[in-house]
Amino acid sequence: MNITKWIEGLIAARRCPVIPIMTHPGIELLGRNVLDAVTNGRVHAEAIEALNRHFPQSDACTVIMDLTVEAEAFGAKLYMSDHEVPSVVGRLVTNATQVKAVKIPNLNVGRIPEFLKACRLASSQIDKPVFGGCIGPYSLAGRLFDMTEIMMAIYTEPDTVCALLEKCTTFLISYCQAIKETGAAGVIIAEPAAGLLSDDCCREYSSIYVRRIVDQVQDDSFAIILHNCGNTGHCTSAMLTAGARGYHFGNQMDMTVALAECPQDVLVMGNLDPVGVFKMSTPEQVSKATRQLLEQCGHSCSFIYWVSQKNRGLPIRAMAVA
């Protein structure tokens, strides 16, 4: 499909679109567990389909946001359990010599093939846009180098960090190209670690690398959505230089400010607290928080009603924005 026209249509429709990013409840609808879905592309796709059937009002579908898949492909060790998203254990590289020795993985290692299978099956069986997902280059580098260590290394050994970012970006370009070939409408690049950086550092160590991915894969058939949940407003300017078709903000961002700063021809998404609101609140409180956010932002043509995680028994219009 022409994703550019789809985005233009959403904006022109002057309504608040709904995009669930909550595949985990889809897993529950199947009676399966998280480990099943993150290791088996068919189960993963079936969870996306189940969620789409349960919430047919949604405007698009998304895959599971598992930000360990790419690190695992590089050789990072993971902790995996039945009911939690996998997590990276330890460091893969600690110095310039080890970074130089890192080999850029192919797309046949780890769980990459299963996530591509999920994208391919879901895209072929669902009659609306399906967005794949991947981690951002700086967040991936941080998982390989250790997040605390890389925050210091950008000042003490920036050349080492840039060398690792080069390898991460090269791999992510190939991965996003493969996601595009599955028939997916786009990819959500999750770059949460970039929110820990100043605007200048976010631009230097994240956005210029995301921009390279955008330049390689984004076109009228494939859109990049950039997620940075750590941004409190201090690095929005850097985010926008990535050239994505949409931007997703976390709950620390004032969405009225985000809407004012973002161009009117891109999608702006966010941003209620997935833990404080979704997980810890009652359905009535979730509905109230949603209404408040929509009162603040629903007038904007580019605002996306971005639904997230662990909501049960609520009509989709009563759910909150992630």
PDB file of C-alpha atoms in Angstrom:
ATOM      1  CA  MET A   1       0.000   0.000   0.000  1.00  0.00           C
ATOM      2  CA  ASN A   2       1.006   3.629  -0.338  1.00  0.00           C
ATOM      3  CA  ILE A   3       1.834   4.445   3.271  1.00  0.00           C
ATOM      4  CA  THR A   4       2.405   8.109   2.464  1.00  0.00           C
ATOM      5  CA  LYS A   5      -1.194   8.453   1.271  1.00  0.00           C
ATOM      6  CA  TRP A   6      -2.374   6.418   4.284  1.00  0.00           C
ATOM      7  CA  ILE A   7      -0.698   8.885   6.656  1.00  0.00           C
ATOM      8  CA  GLU A   8      -2.040  11.830   4.691  1.00  0.00           C
ATOM      9  CA  GLY A   9      -5.499  10.257   4.889  1.00  0.00           C
ATOM     10  CA  LEU A  10      -5.285   9.858   8.659  1.00  0.00           C
ATOM     11  CA  ILE A  11      -4.337  13.510   9.034  1.00  0.00           C
ATOM     12  CA  ALA A  12      -6.967  14.718   6.554  1.00  0.00           C
ATOM     13  CA  ALA A  13      -9.729  12.686   8.211  1.00  0.00           C
ATOM     14  CA  ARG A  14      -9.630  15.012  11.231  1.00  0.00           C
ATOM     15  CA  ARG A  15     -10.300  12.234  13.705  1.00  0.00           C
ATOM     16  CA  CYS A  16      -8.140  10.565  16.327  1.00  0.00           C
ATOM     17  CA  PRO A  17      -6.812   7.264  14.902  1.00  0.00           C
ATOM     18  CA  VAL A  18      -6.236   4.233  17.130  1.00  0.00           C
ATOM     19  CA  ILE A  19      -3.153   2.013  16.882  1.00  0.00           C
ATOM     20  CA  PRO A  20      -2.727  -0.723  19.512  1.00  0.00           C
ATOM     21  CA  ILE A  21       0.821  -1.502  20.547  1.00  0.00           C
ATOM     22  CA  MET A  22      -0.196  -4.214  22.955  1.00  0.00           C
ATOM     23  CA  THR A  23       0.523  -7.568  21.407  1.00  0.00           C
ATOM     24  CA  HIS A  24       0.915  -9.226  24.809  1.00  0.00           C
ATOM     25  CA  PRO A  25      -2.845  -9.267  25.461  1.00  0.00           C
ATOM     26  CA  GLY A  26      -3.093 -10.958  22.057  1.00  0.00           C
ATOM     27  CA  ILE A  27      -0.804 -13.677  23.382  1.00  0.00           C
ATOM     28  CA  GLU A  28      -3.167 -14.132  26.322  1.00  0.00           C
ATOM     29  CA  LEU A  29      -6.141 -14.389  23.965  1.00  0.00           C
ATOM     30  CA  LEU A  30      -4.416 -17.434  22.420  1.00  0.00           C
ATOM     31  CA  GLY A  31      -3.725 -19.026  25.793  1.00  0.00           C
ATOM     32  CA  ARG A  32       0.012 -18.901  25.072  1.00  0.00           C
ATOM     33  CA  ASN A  33       2.879 -17.267  26.963  1.00  0.00           C
ATOM     34  CA  VAL A  34       5.417 -14.602  26.088  1.00  0.00           C
ATOM     35  CA  LEU A  35       8.201 -17.091  25.475  1.00  0.00           C
ATOM     36  CA  ASP A  36       6.050 -18.868  22.874  1.00  0.00           C
ATOM     37  CA  ALA A  37       5.496 -15.654  20.946  1.00  0.00           C
ATOM     38  CA  VAL A  38       9.030 -14.245  21.054  1.00  0.00           C
ATOM     39  CA  THR A  39      10.543 -17.526  19.848  1.00  0.00           C
ATOM     40  CA  ASN A  40       7.909 -18.656  17.319  1.00  0.00           C
ATOM     41  CA  GLY A  41       6.969 -16.374  14.440  1.00  0.00           C
ATOM     42  CA  ARG A  42       3.687 -18.161  13.758  1.00  0.00           C
ATOM     43  CA  VAL A  43       2.488 -17.804  17.358  1.00  0.00           C
ATOM     44  CA  HIS A  44       3.632 -14.172  17.247  1.00  0.00           C
ATOM     45  CA  ALA A  45       1.591 -13.501  14.087  1.00  0.00           C
ATOM     46  CA  GLU A  46      -1.435 -15.308  15.507  1.00  0.00           C
ATOM     47  CA  ALA A  47      -1.283 -13.048  18.564  1.00  0.00           C
ATOM     48  CA  ILE A  48      -1.312  -9.962  16.318  1.00  0.00           C
ATOM     49  CA  GLU A  49      -4.263 -11.380  14.383  1.00  0.00           C
ATOM     50  CA  ALA A  50      -6.147 -12.250  17.583  1.00  0.00           C
ATOM     51  CA  LEU A  51      -5.713  -8.717  18.872  1.00  0.00           C
ATOM     52  CA  ASN A  52      -6.893  -7.308  15.545  1.00  0.00           C
ATOM     53  CA  ARG A  53     -10.029  -9.448  15.680  1.00  0.00           C
ATOM     54  CA  HIS A  54     -10.661  -8.364  19.271  1.00  0.00           C
ATOM     55  CA  PHE A  55     -10.222  -4.667  18.397  1.00  0.00           C
ATOM     56  CA  PRO A  56     -11.318  -4.318  14.750  1.00  0.00           C
ATOM     57  CA  GLN A  57     -11.622  -0.522  15.148  1.00  0.00           C
ATOM     58  CA  SER A  58      -7.838  -0.157  15.172  1.00  0.00           C
ATOM     59  CA  ASP A  59      -6.220   1.626  12.231  1.00  0.00           C
ATOM     60  CA  ALA A  60      -3.016  -0.452  12.177  1.00  0.00           C
ATOM     61  CA  CYS A  61      -1.296  -3.362  13.927  1.00  0.00           C
ATOM     62  CA  THR A  62       2.160  -3.745  15.435  1.00  0.00           C
ATOM     63  CA  VAL A  63       4.526  -6.579  16.287  1.00  0.00           C
ATOM     64  CA  ILE A  64       5.920  -7.301  19.752  1.00  0.00           C
ATOM     65  CA  MET A  65       8.444  -4.719  20.919  1.00  0.00           C
ATOM     66  CA  ASP A  66      11.238  -7.043  22.028  1.00  0.00           C
ATOM     67  CA  LEU A  67      14.410  -4.950  22.188  1.00  0.00           C
ATOM     68  CA  THR A  68      16.757  -7.885  22.716  1.00  0.00           C
ATOM     69  CA  VAL A  69      16.413  -9.543  19.302  1.00  0.00           C
ATOM     70  CA  GLU A  70      19.134  -7.485  17.650  1.00  0.00           C
ATOM     71  CA  ALA A  71      21.544  -7.692  20.591  1.00  0.00           C
ATOM     72  CA  GLU A  72      21.091 -11.462  20.616  1.00  0.00           C
ATOM     73  CA  ALA A  73      21.996 -11.559  16.916  1.00  0.00           C
ATOM     74  CA  PHE A  74      25.296  -9.845  17.767  1.00  0.00           C
ATOM     75  CA  GLY A  75      25.990 -12.503  20.392  1.00  0.00           C
ATOM     76  CA  ALA A  76      24.688 -10.937  23.607  1.00  0.00           C
ATOM     77  CA  LYS A  77      23.486 -13.319  26.311  1.00  0.00           C
ATOM     78  CA  LEU A  78      19.832 -13.162  27.270  1.00  0.00           C
ATOM     79  CA  TYR A  79      17.671 -14.071  30.217  1.00  0.00           C
ATOM     80  CA  MET A  80      14.400 -15.563  29.027  1.00  0.00           C
ATOM     81  CA  SER A  81      11.338 -16.644  30.986  1.00  0.00           C
ATOM     82  CA  ASP A  82       7.827 -17.775  30.162  1.00  0.00           C
ATOM     83  CA  HIS A  83       6.016 -14.558  30.977  1.00  0.00           C
ATOM     84  CA  GLU A  84       8.496 -11.674  30.634  1.00  0.00           C
ATOM     85  CA  VAL A  85      10.124 -10.037  27.638  1.00  0.00           C
ATOM     86  CA  PRO A  86      13.752 -11.265  27.343  1.00  0.00           C
ATOM     87  CA  SER A  87      16.517  -9.106  28.812  1.00  0.00           C
ATOM     88  CA  VAL A  88      20.219  -8.734  28.023  1.00  0.00           C
ATOM     89  CA  VAL A  89      22.644 -10.121  30.607  1.00  0.00           C
ATOM     90  CA  GLY A  90      26.132  -8.641  30.948  1.00  0.00           C
ATOM     91  CA  ARG A  91      28.278  -6.892  28.340  1.00  0.00           C
ATOM     92  CA  LEU A  92      29.312  -8.152  24.925  1.00  0.00           C
ATOM     93  CA  VAL A  93      32.110  -5.592  24.393  1.00  0.00           C
ATOM     94  CA  THR A  94      34.140  -3.485  26.805  1.00  0.00           C
ATOM     95  CA  ASN A  95      36.839  -1.739  24.762  1.00  0.00           C
ATOM     96  CA  ALA A  96      37.919  -0.539  21.328  1.00  0.00           C
ATOM     97  CA  THR A  97      39.692  -3.786  20.470  1.00  0.00           C
ATOM     98  CA  GLN A  98      36.577  -5.839  21.147  1.00  0.00           C
ATOM     99  CA  VAL A  99      34.398  -3.392  19.218  1.00  0.00           C
ATOM    100  CA  LYS A 100      36.745  -3.673  16.230  1.00  0.00           C
ATOM    101  CA  ALA A 101      36.441  -7.464  16.391  1.00  0.00           C
ATOM    102  CA  VAL A 102      32.637  -7.457  16.425  1.00  0.00           C
ATOM    103  CA  LYS A 103      31.184  -9.005  13.299  1.00  0.00           C
ATOM    104  CA  ILE A 104      27.994  -7.626  11.817  1.00  0.00           C
ATOM    105  CA  PRO A 105      25.549 -10.552  11.961  1.00  0.00           C
ATOM    106  CA  ASN A 106      23.504 -11.849   9.069  1.00  0.00           C
ATOM    107  CA  LEU A 107      19.738 -12.190   9.246  1.00  0.00           C
ATOM    108  CA  ASN A 108      19.721 -15.934   9.824  1.00  0.00           C
ATOM    109  CA  VAL A 109      20.932 -15.878  13.418  1.00  0.00           C
ATOM    110  CA  GLY A 110      19.070 -15.940  16.710  1.00  0.00           C
ATOM    111  CA  ARG A 111      15.389 -15.073  16.559  1.00  0.00           C
ATOM    112  CA  ILE A 112      15.655 -12.654  13.633  1.00  0.00           C
ATOM    113  CA  PRO A 113      14.063 -15.191  11.217  1.00  0.00           C
ATOM    114  CA  GLU A 114      11.118 -15.724  13.580  1.00  0.00           C
ATOM    115  CA  PHE A 115      10.425 -12.001  13.878  1.00  0.00           C
ATOM    116  CA  LEU A 116      10.607 -11.645  10.107  1.00  0.00           C
ATOM    117  CA  LYS A 117       8.216 -14.582   9.806  1.00  0.00           C
ATOM    118  CA  ALA A 118       5.785 -12.844  12.177  1.00  0.00           C
ATOM    119  CA  CYS A 119       5.907  -9.688  10.045  1.00  0.00           C
ATOM    120  CA  ARG A 120       5.405 -11.637   6.845  1.00  0.00           C
ATOM    121  CA  LEU A 121       2.470 -13.705   8.118  1.00  0.00           C
ATOM    122  CA  ALA A 122       0.715 -10.790   9.806  1.00  0.00           C
ATOM    123  CA  SER A 123       1.204  -8.482   6.810  1.00  0.00           C
ATOM    124  CA  SER A 124      -0.229 -11.067   4.427  1.00  0.00           C
ATOM    125  CA  GLN A 125      -3.249 -11.943   6.571  1.00  0.00           C
ATOM    126  CA  ILE A 126      -4.361  -8.592   8.027  1.00  0.00           C
ATOM    127  CA  ASP A 127      -6.109  -6.065   5.805  1.00  0.00           C
ATOM    128  CA  LYS A 128      -4.596  -2.984   7.408  1.00  0.00           C
ATOM    129  CA  PRO A 129      -1.041  -1.681   7.860  1.00  0.00           C
ATOM    130  CA  VAL A 130       1.250  -3.823   9.997  1.00  0.00           C
ATOM    131  CA  PHE A 131       4.306  -2.168  11.531  1.00  0.00           C
ATOM    132  CA  GLY A 132       7.403  -4.158  12.367  1.00  0.00           C
ATOM    133  CA  GLY A 133       9.763  -3.105  15.096  1.00  0.00           C
ATOM    134  CA  CYS A 134      13.439  -2.830  15.878  1.00  0.00           C
ATOM    135  CA  ILE A 135      15.714  -1.200  18.406  1.00  0.00           C
ATOM    136  CA  GLY A 136      17.506   2.049  17.573  1.00  0.00           C
ATOM    137  CA  PRO A 137      21.262   2.222  16.944  1.00  0.00           C
ATOM    138  CA  TYR A 138      22.247   3.996  20.171  1.00  0.00           C
ATOM    139  CA  SER A 139      20.018   1.782  22.318  1.00  0.00           C
ATOM    140  CA  LEU A 140      21.458  -1.310  20.618  1.00  0.00           C
ATOM    141  CA  ALA A 141      25.016  -0.092  21.168  1.00  0.00           C
ATOM    142  CA  GLY A 142      24.160   0.520  24.818  1.00  0.00           C
ATOM    143  CA  ARG A 143      22.911  -3.023  25.242  1.00  0.00           C
ATOM    144  CA  LEU A 144      26.145  -4.366  23.789  1.00  0.00           C
ATOM    145  CA  PHE A 145      28.501  -1.995  25.624  1.00  0.00           C
ATOM    146  CA  ASP A 146      26.391  -1.475  28.789  1.00  0.00           C
ATOM    147  CA  MET A 147      24.243   1.603  29.117  1.00  0.00           C
ATOM    148  CA  THR A 148      26.149   3.237  31.982  1.00  0.00           C
ATOM    149  CA  GLU A 149      29.483   2.562  30.311  1.00  0.00           C
ATOM    150  CA  ILE A 150      28.431   3.967  26.945  1.00  0.00           C
ATOM    151  CA  MET A 151      27.133   7.129  28.586  1.00  0.00           C
ATOM    152  CA  MET A 152      30.631   7.724  29.915  1.00  0.00           C
ATOM    153  CA  ALA A 153      32.367   6.493  26.778  1.00  0.00           C
ATOM    154  CA  ILE A 154      30.775   9.127  24.538  1.00  0.00           C
ATOM    155  CA  TYR A 155      33.006  11.584  26.441  1.00  0.00           C
ATOM    156  CA  THR A 156      36.066   9.436  27.194  1.00  0.00           C
ATOM    157  CA  GLU A 157      36.326   7.348  24.011  1.00  0.00           C
ATOM    158  CA  PRO A 158      33.865   8.684  21.429  1.00  0.00           C
ATOM    159  CA  ASP A 159      35.663   6.983  18.534  1.00  0.00           C
ATOM    160  CA  THR A 160      34.953   3.588  20.108  1.00  0.00           C
ATOM    161  CA  VAL A 161      31.280   4.452  20.492  1.00  0.00           C
ATOM    162  CA  CYS A 162      31.054   5.676  16.904  1.00  0.00           C
ATOM    163  CA  ALA A 163      32.739   2.509  15.620  1.00  0.00           C
ATOM    164  CA  LEU A 164      30.128   0.416  17.443  1.00  0.00           C
ATOM    165  CA  LEU A 165      27.309   2.635  16.189  1.00  0.00           C
ATOM    166  CA  GLU A 166      28.537   2.141  12.622  1.00  0.00           C
ATOM    167  CA  LYS A 167      28.208  -1.625  12.975  1.00  0.00           C
ATOM    168  CA  CYS A 168      24.850  -1.399  14.713  1.00  0.00           C
ATOM    169  CA  THR A 169      23.499   0.919  12.012  1.00  0.00           C
ATOM    170  CA  THR A 170      24.725  -1.254   9.164  1.00  0.00           C
ATOM    171  CA  PHE A 171      22.974  -4.239  10.699  1.00  0.00           C
ATOM    172  CA  LEU A 172      19.764  -2.305  11.385  1.00  0.00           C
ATOM    173  CA  ILE A 173      19.616  -1.081   7.792  1.00  0.00           C
ATOM    174  CA  SER A 174      19.717  -4.674   6.568  1.00  0.00           C
ATOM    175  CA  TYR A 175      17.153  -5.738   9.165  1.00  0.00           C
ATOM    176  CA  CYS A 176      14.758  -2.926   8.260  1.00  0.00           C
ATOM    177  CA  GLN A 177      15.166  -3.746   4.578  1.00  0.00           C
ATOM    178  CA  ALA A 178      14.208  -7.343   5.378  1.00  0.00           C
ATOM    179  CA  ILE A 179      11.185  -6.157   7.372  1.00  0.00           C
ATOM    180  CA  LYS A 180      10.183  -4.050   4.370  1.00  0.00           C
ATOM    181  CA  GLU A 181      10.417  -7.096   2.110  1.00  0.00           C
ATOM    182  CA  THR A 182       7.925  -8.969   4.318  1.00  0.00           C
ATOM    183  CA  GLY A 183       5.200  -6.568   3.195  1.00  0.00           C
ATOM    184  CA  ALA A 184       5.104  -4.573   6.434  1.00  0.00           C
ATOM    185  CA  ALA A 185       3.949  -0.966   6.095  1.00  0.00           C
ATOM    186  CA  GLY A 186       6.787   0.359   8.185  1.00  0.00           C
ATOM    187  CA  VAL A 187       8.906  -0.112  11.268  1.00  0.00           C
ATOM    188  CA  ILE A 188       8.837   1.423  14.731  1.00  0.00           C
ATOM    189  CA  ILE A 189      12.409   2.190  15.765  1.00  0.00           C
ATOM    190  CA  ALA A 190      12.600   2.165  19.557  1.00  0.00           C
ATOM    191  CA  GLU A 191      15.417   4.424  20.716  1.00  0.00           C
ATOM    192  CA  PRO A 192      14.673   4.921  24.436  1.00  0.00           C
ATOM    193  CA  ALA A 193      18.297   5.324  25.499  1.00  0.00           C
ATOM    194  CA  ALA A 194      18.650   8.432  23.333  1.00  0.00           C
ATOM    195  CA  GLY A 195      16.361  10.215  25.774  1.00  0.00           C
ATOM    196  CA  LEU A 196      19.180  10.098  28.313  1.00  0.00           C
ATOM    197  CA  LEU A 197      21.280  12.345  26.082  1.00  0.00           C
ATOM    198  CA  SER A 198      21.337  16.097  25.609  1.00  0.00           C
ATOM    199  CA  ASP A 199      19.927  17.439  22.357  1.00  0.00           C
ATOM    200  CA  ASP A 200      23.400  17.789  20.824  1.00  0.00           C
ATOM    201  CA  CYS A 201      24.473  14.298  21.908  1.00  0.00           C
ATOM    202  CA  CYS A 202      21.165  12.803  20.795  1.00  0.00           C
ATOM    203  CA  ARG A 203      21.758  14.289  17.380  1.00  0.00           C
ATOM    204  CA  GLU A 204      25.383  13.099  17.224  1.00  0.00           C
ATOM    205  CA  TYR A 205      24.997   9.596  18.651  1.00  0.00           C
ATOM    206  CA  SER A 206      21.446   8.692  17.648  1.00  0.00           C
ATOM    207  CA  SER A 207      19.620  10.837  15.112  1.00  0.00           C
ATOM    208  CA  ILE A 208      22.293  10.919  12.424  1.00  0.00           C
ATOM    209  CA  TYR A 209      22.384   7.115  12.503  1.00  0.00           C
ATOM    210  CA  VAL A 210      18.600   6.790  12.514  1.00  0.00           C
ATOM    211  CA  ARG A 211      18.594   9.190   9.565  1.00  0.00           C
ATOM    212  CA  ARG A 212      20.793   6.778   7.629  1.00  0.00           C
ATOM    213  CA  ILE A 213      18.233   4.034   8.184  1.00  0.00           C
ATOM    214  CA  VAL A 214      15.437   6.377   7.126  1.00  0.00           C
ATOM    215  CA  ASP A 215      17.291   7.387   3.975  1.00  0.00           C
ATOM    216  CA  GLN A 216      17.846   3.748   3.012  1.00  0.00           C
ATOM    217  CA  VAL A 217      14.380   2.278   3.596  1.00  0.00           C
ATOM    218  CA  GLN A 218      11.695   4.942   3.946  1.00  0.00           C
ATOM    219  CA  ASP A 219       9.601   5.637   0.861  1.00  0.00           C
ATOM    220  CA  ASP A 220       5.949   5.781  -0.185  1.00  0.00           C
ATOM    221  CA  SER A 221       5.511   2.102   0.714  1.00  0.00           C
ATOM    222  CA  PHE A 222       7.367   2.060   4.024  1.00  0.00           C
ATOM    223  CA  ALA A 223       7.313   4.498   6.945  1.00  0.00           C
ATOM    224  CA  ILE A 224       9.662   4.919   9.886  1.00  0.00           C
ATOM    225  CA  ILE A 225       8.191   5.819  13.281  1.00  0.00           C
ATOM    226  CA  LEU A 226      10.777   6.905  15.847  1.00  0.00           C
ATOM    227  CA  HIS A 227      10.105   6.176  19.522  1.00  0.00           C
ATOM    228  CA  ASN A 228      12.037   7.968  22.275  1.00  0.00           C
ATOM    229  CA  CYS A 229      10.304   7.537  25.619  1.00  0.00           C
ATOM    230  CA  GLY A 230      13.168   9.196  27.504  1.00  0.00           C
ATOM    231  CA  ASN A 231      12.637  12.538  25.808  1.00  0.00           C
ATOM    232  CA  THR A 232      11.085  15.050  28.185  1.00  0.00           C
ATOM    233  CA  GLY A 233      11.220  17.781  25.548  1.00  0.00           C
ATOM    234  CA  HIS A 234      14.947  18.381  25.785  1.00  0.00           C
ATOM    235  CA  CYS A 235      15.853  16.473  22.592  1.00  0.00           C
ATOM    236  CA  THR A 236      12.800  16.798  20.363  1.00  0.00           C
ATOM    237  CA  SER A 237      14.785  18.978  17.974  1.00  0.00           C
ATOM    238  CA  ALA A 238      17.352  16.195  17.546  1.00  0.00           C
ATOM    239  CA  MET A 239      14.620  13.580  17.078  1.00  0.00           C
ATOM    240  CA  LEU A 240      13.065  15.538  14.249  1.00  0.00           C
ATOM    241  CA  THR A 241      16.322  15.599  12.268  1.00  0.00           C
ATOM    242  CA  ALA A 242      15.906  11.842  11.770  1.00  0.00           C
ATOM    243  CA  GLY A 243      13.284  12.532   9.101  1.00  0.00           C
ATOM    244  CA  ALA A 244      10.783   9.907  10.251  1.00  0.00           C
ATOM    245  CA  ARG A 245       7.104   9.924   9.251  1.00  0.00           C
ATOM    246  CA  GLY A 246       5.991   9.663  12.862  1.00  0.00           C
ATOM    247  CA  TYR A 247       7.299  10.293  16.382  1.00  0.00           C
ATOM    248  CA  HIS A 248       6.269   8.496  19.553  1.00  0.00           C
ATOM    249  CA  PHE A 249       6.800  10.103  22.965  1.00  0.00           C
ATOM    250  CA  GLY A 250       6.768   8.641  26.478  1.00  0.00           C
ATOM    251  CA  ASN A 251       4.721   9.731  29.451  1.00  0.00           C
ATOM    252  CA  GLN A 252       7.261  12.348  30.591  1.00  0.00           C
ATOM    253  CA  MET A 253       6.563  14.469  27.519  1.00  0.00           C
ATOM    254  CA  ASP A 254       3.946  17.220  27.425  1.00  0.00           C
ATOM    255  CA  MET A 255       2.061  16.202  24.302  1.00  0.00           C
ATOM    256  CA  THR A 256       0.737  19.695  23.685  1.00  0.00           C
ATOM    257  CA  VAL A 257       4.360  20.848  23.432  1.00  0.00           C
ATOM    258  CA  ALA A 258       5.255  17.900  21.194  1.00  0.00           C
ATOM    259  CA  LEU A 259       2.382  18.729  18.849  1.00  0.00           C
ATOM    260  CA  ALA A 260       3.489  22.343  18.684  1.00  0.00           C
ATOM    261  CA  GLU A 261       7.098  21.420  17.879  1.00  0.00           C
ATOM    262  CA  CYS A 262       6.483  18.648  15.341  1.00  0.00           C
ATOM    263  CA  PRO A 263       5.628  19.374  11.689  1.00  0.00           C
ATOM    264  CA  GLN A 264       1.940  19.072  10.868  1.00  0.00           C
ATOM    265  CA  ASP A 265       2.558  16.455   8.174  1.00  0.00           C
ATOM    266  CA  VAL A 266       4.019  13.821  10.547  1.00  0.00           C
ATOM    267  CA  LEU A 267       2.187  11.592  13.007  1.00  0.00           C
ATOM    268  CA  VAL A 268       2.631  12.454  16.686  1.00  0.00           C
ATOM    269  CA  MET A 269       2.001   9.626  19.148  1.00  0.00           C
ATOM    270  CA  GLY A 270       1.784   9.139  22.906  1.00  0.00           C
ATOM    271  CA  ASN A 271       1.692   9.108  25.851  1.00  0.00           C
ATOM    272  CA  LEU A 272       0.007   8.008  29.100  1.00  0.00           C
ATOM    273  CA  ASP A 273       2.106   6.061  31.611  1.00  0.00           C
ATOM    274  CA  PRO A 274       1.903   2.328  30.752  1.00  0.00           C
ATOM    275  CA  VAL A 275       2.612   1.360  34.372  1.00  0.00           C
ATOM    276  CA  GLY A 276       1.029   4.122  36.426  1.00  0.00           C
ATOM    277  CA  VAL A 277      -2.086   4.308  34.241  1.00  0.00           C
ATOM    278  CA  PHE A 278      -2.497   1.034  32.374  1.00  0.00           C
ATOM    279  CA  LYS A 279      -1.226  -1.464  34.886  1.00  0.00           C
ATOM    280  CA  MET A 280      -2.022   0.193  38.208  1.00  0.00           C
ATOM    281  CA  SER A 281      -5.256   2.048  37.486  1.00  0.00           C
ATOM    282  CA  THR A 282      -8.879   0.902  37.337  1.00  0.00           C
ATOM    283  CA  PRO A 283     -10.734   0.865  33.998  1.00  0.00           C
ATOM    284  CA  GLU A 284     -12.563   4.006  35.106  1.00  0.00           C
ATOM    285  CA  GLN A 285      -9.291   5.790  35.858  1.00  0.00           C
ATOM    286  CA  VAL A 286      -7.834   4.702  32.520  1.00  0.00           C
ATOM    287  CA  SER A 287     -10.906   6.056  30.745  1.00  0.00           C
ATOM    288  CA  LYS A 288     -10.683   9.352  32.633  1.00  0.00           C
ATOM    289  CA  ALA A 289      -6.979   9.783  31.838  1.00  0.00           C
ATOM    290  CA  THR A 290      -7.713   9.042  28.189  1.00  0.00           C
ATOM    291  CA  ARG A 291     -10.474  11.626  28.005  1.00  0.00           C
ATOM    292  CA  GLN A 292      -8.214  14.230  29.576  1.00  0.00           C
ATOM    293  CA  LEU A 293      -5.465  13.586  27.056  1.00  0.00           C
ATOM    294  CA  LEU A 294      -7.894  13.647  24.150  1.00  0.00           C
ATOM    295  CA  GLU A 295      -9.324  16.945  25.383  1.00  0.00           C
ATOM    296  CA  GLN A 296      -5.801  18.370  25.315  1.00  0.00           C
ATOM    297  CA  CYS A 297      -4.603  16.850  22.049  1.00  0.00           C
ATOM    298  CA  GLY A 298      -7.527  15.334  20.149  1.00  0.00           C
ATOM    299  CA  HIS A 299      -8.075  18.536  18.161  1.00  0.00           C
ATOM    300  CA  SER A 300      -4.778  18.016  16.336  1.00  0.00           C
ATOM    301  CA  CYS A 301      -5.069  16.223  13.002  1.00  0.00           C
ATOM    302  CA  SER A 302      -1.676  14.534  13.431  1.00  0.00           C
ATOM    303  CA  PHE A 303      -2.251  13.127  16.925  1.00  0.00           C
ATOM    304  CA  ILE A 304      -2.448   9.330  17.155  1.00  0.00           C
ATOM    305  CA  TYR A 305      -4.410   7.592  19.874  1.00  0.00           C
ATOM    306  CA  TRP A 306      -1.698   5.047  20.737  1.00  0.00           C
ATOM    307  CA  VAL A 307      -3.112   2.244  22.866  1.00  0.00           C
ATOM    308  CA  SER A 308      -0.815   0.097  24.987  1.00  0.00           C
ATOM    309  CA  GLN A 309      -0.427  -2.950  27.205  1.00  0.00           C
ATOM    310  CA  LYS A 310      -2.523  -5.001  29.568  1.00  0.00           C
ATOM    311  CA  ASN A 311      -5.981  -3.496  29.153  1.00  0.00           C
ATOM    312  CA  ARG A 312      -8.809  -5.971  29.633  1.00  0.00           C
ATOM    313  CA  GLY A 313     -12.514  -5.626  29.110  1.00  0.00           C
ATOM    314  CA  LEU A 314     -12.422  -2.056  27.802  1.00  0.00           C
ATOM    315  CA  PRO A 315     -13.824  -0.806  24.521  1.00  0.00           C
ATOM    316  CA  ILE A 316     -10.926   0.478  22.451  1.00  0.00           C
ATOM    317  CA  ARG A 317     -12.146   4.065  22.652  1.00  0.00           C
ATOM    318  CA  ALA A 318     -12.001   3.840  26.449  1.00  0.00           C
ATOM    319  CA  MET A 319      -8.351   2.816  26.531  1.00  0.00           C
ATOM    320  CA  ALA A 320      -5.496   5.170  27.176  1.00  0.00           C
ATOM    321  CA  VAL A 321      -2.631   6.380  25.087  1.00  0.00           C
ATOM    322  CA  ALA A 322       0.787   4.856  25.656  1.00  0.00           C
TER     323      ALA A 322
END
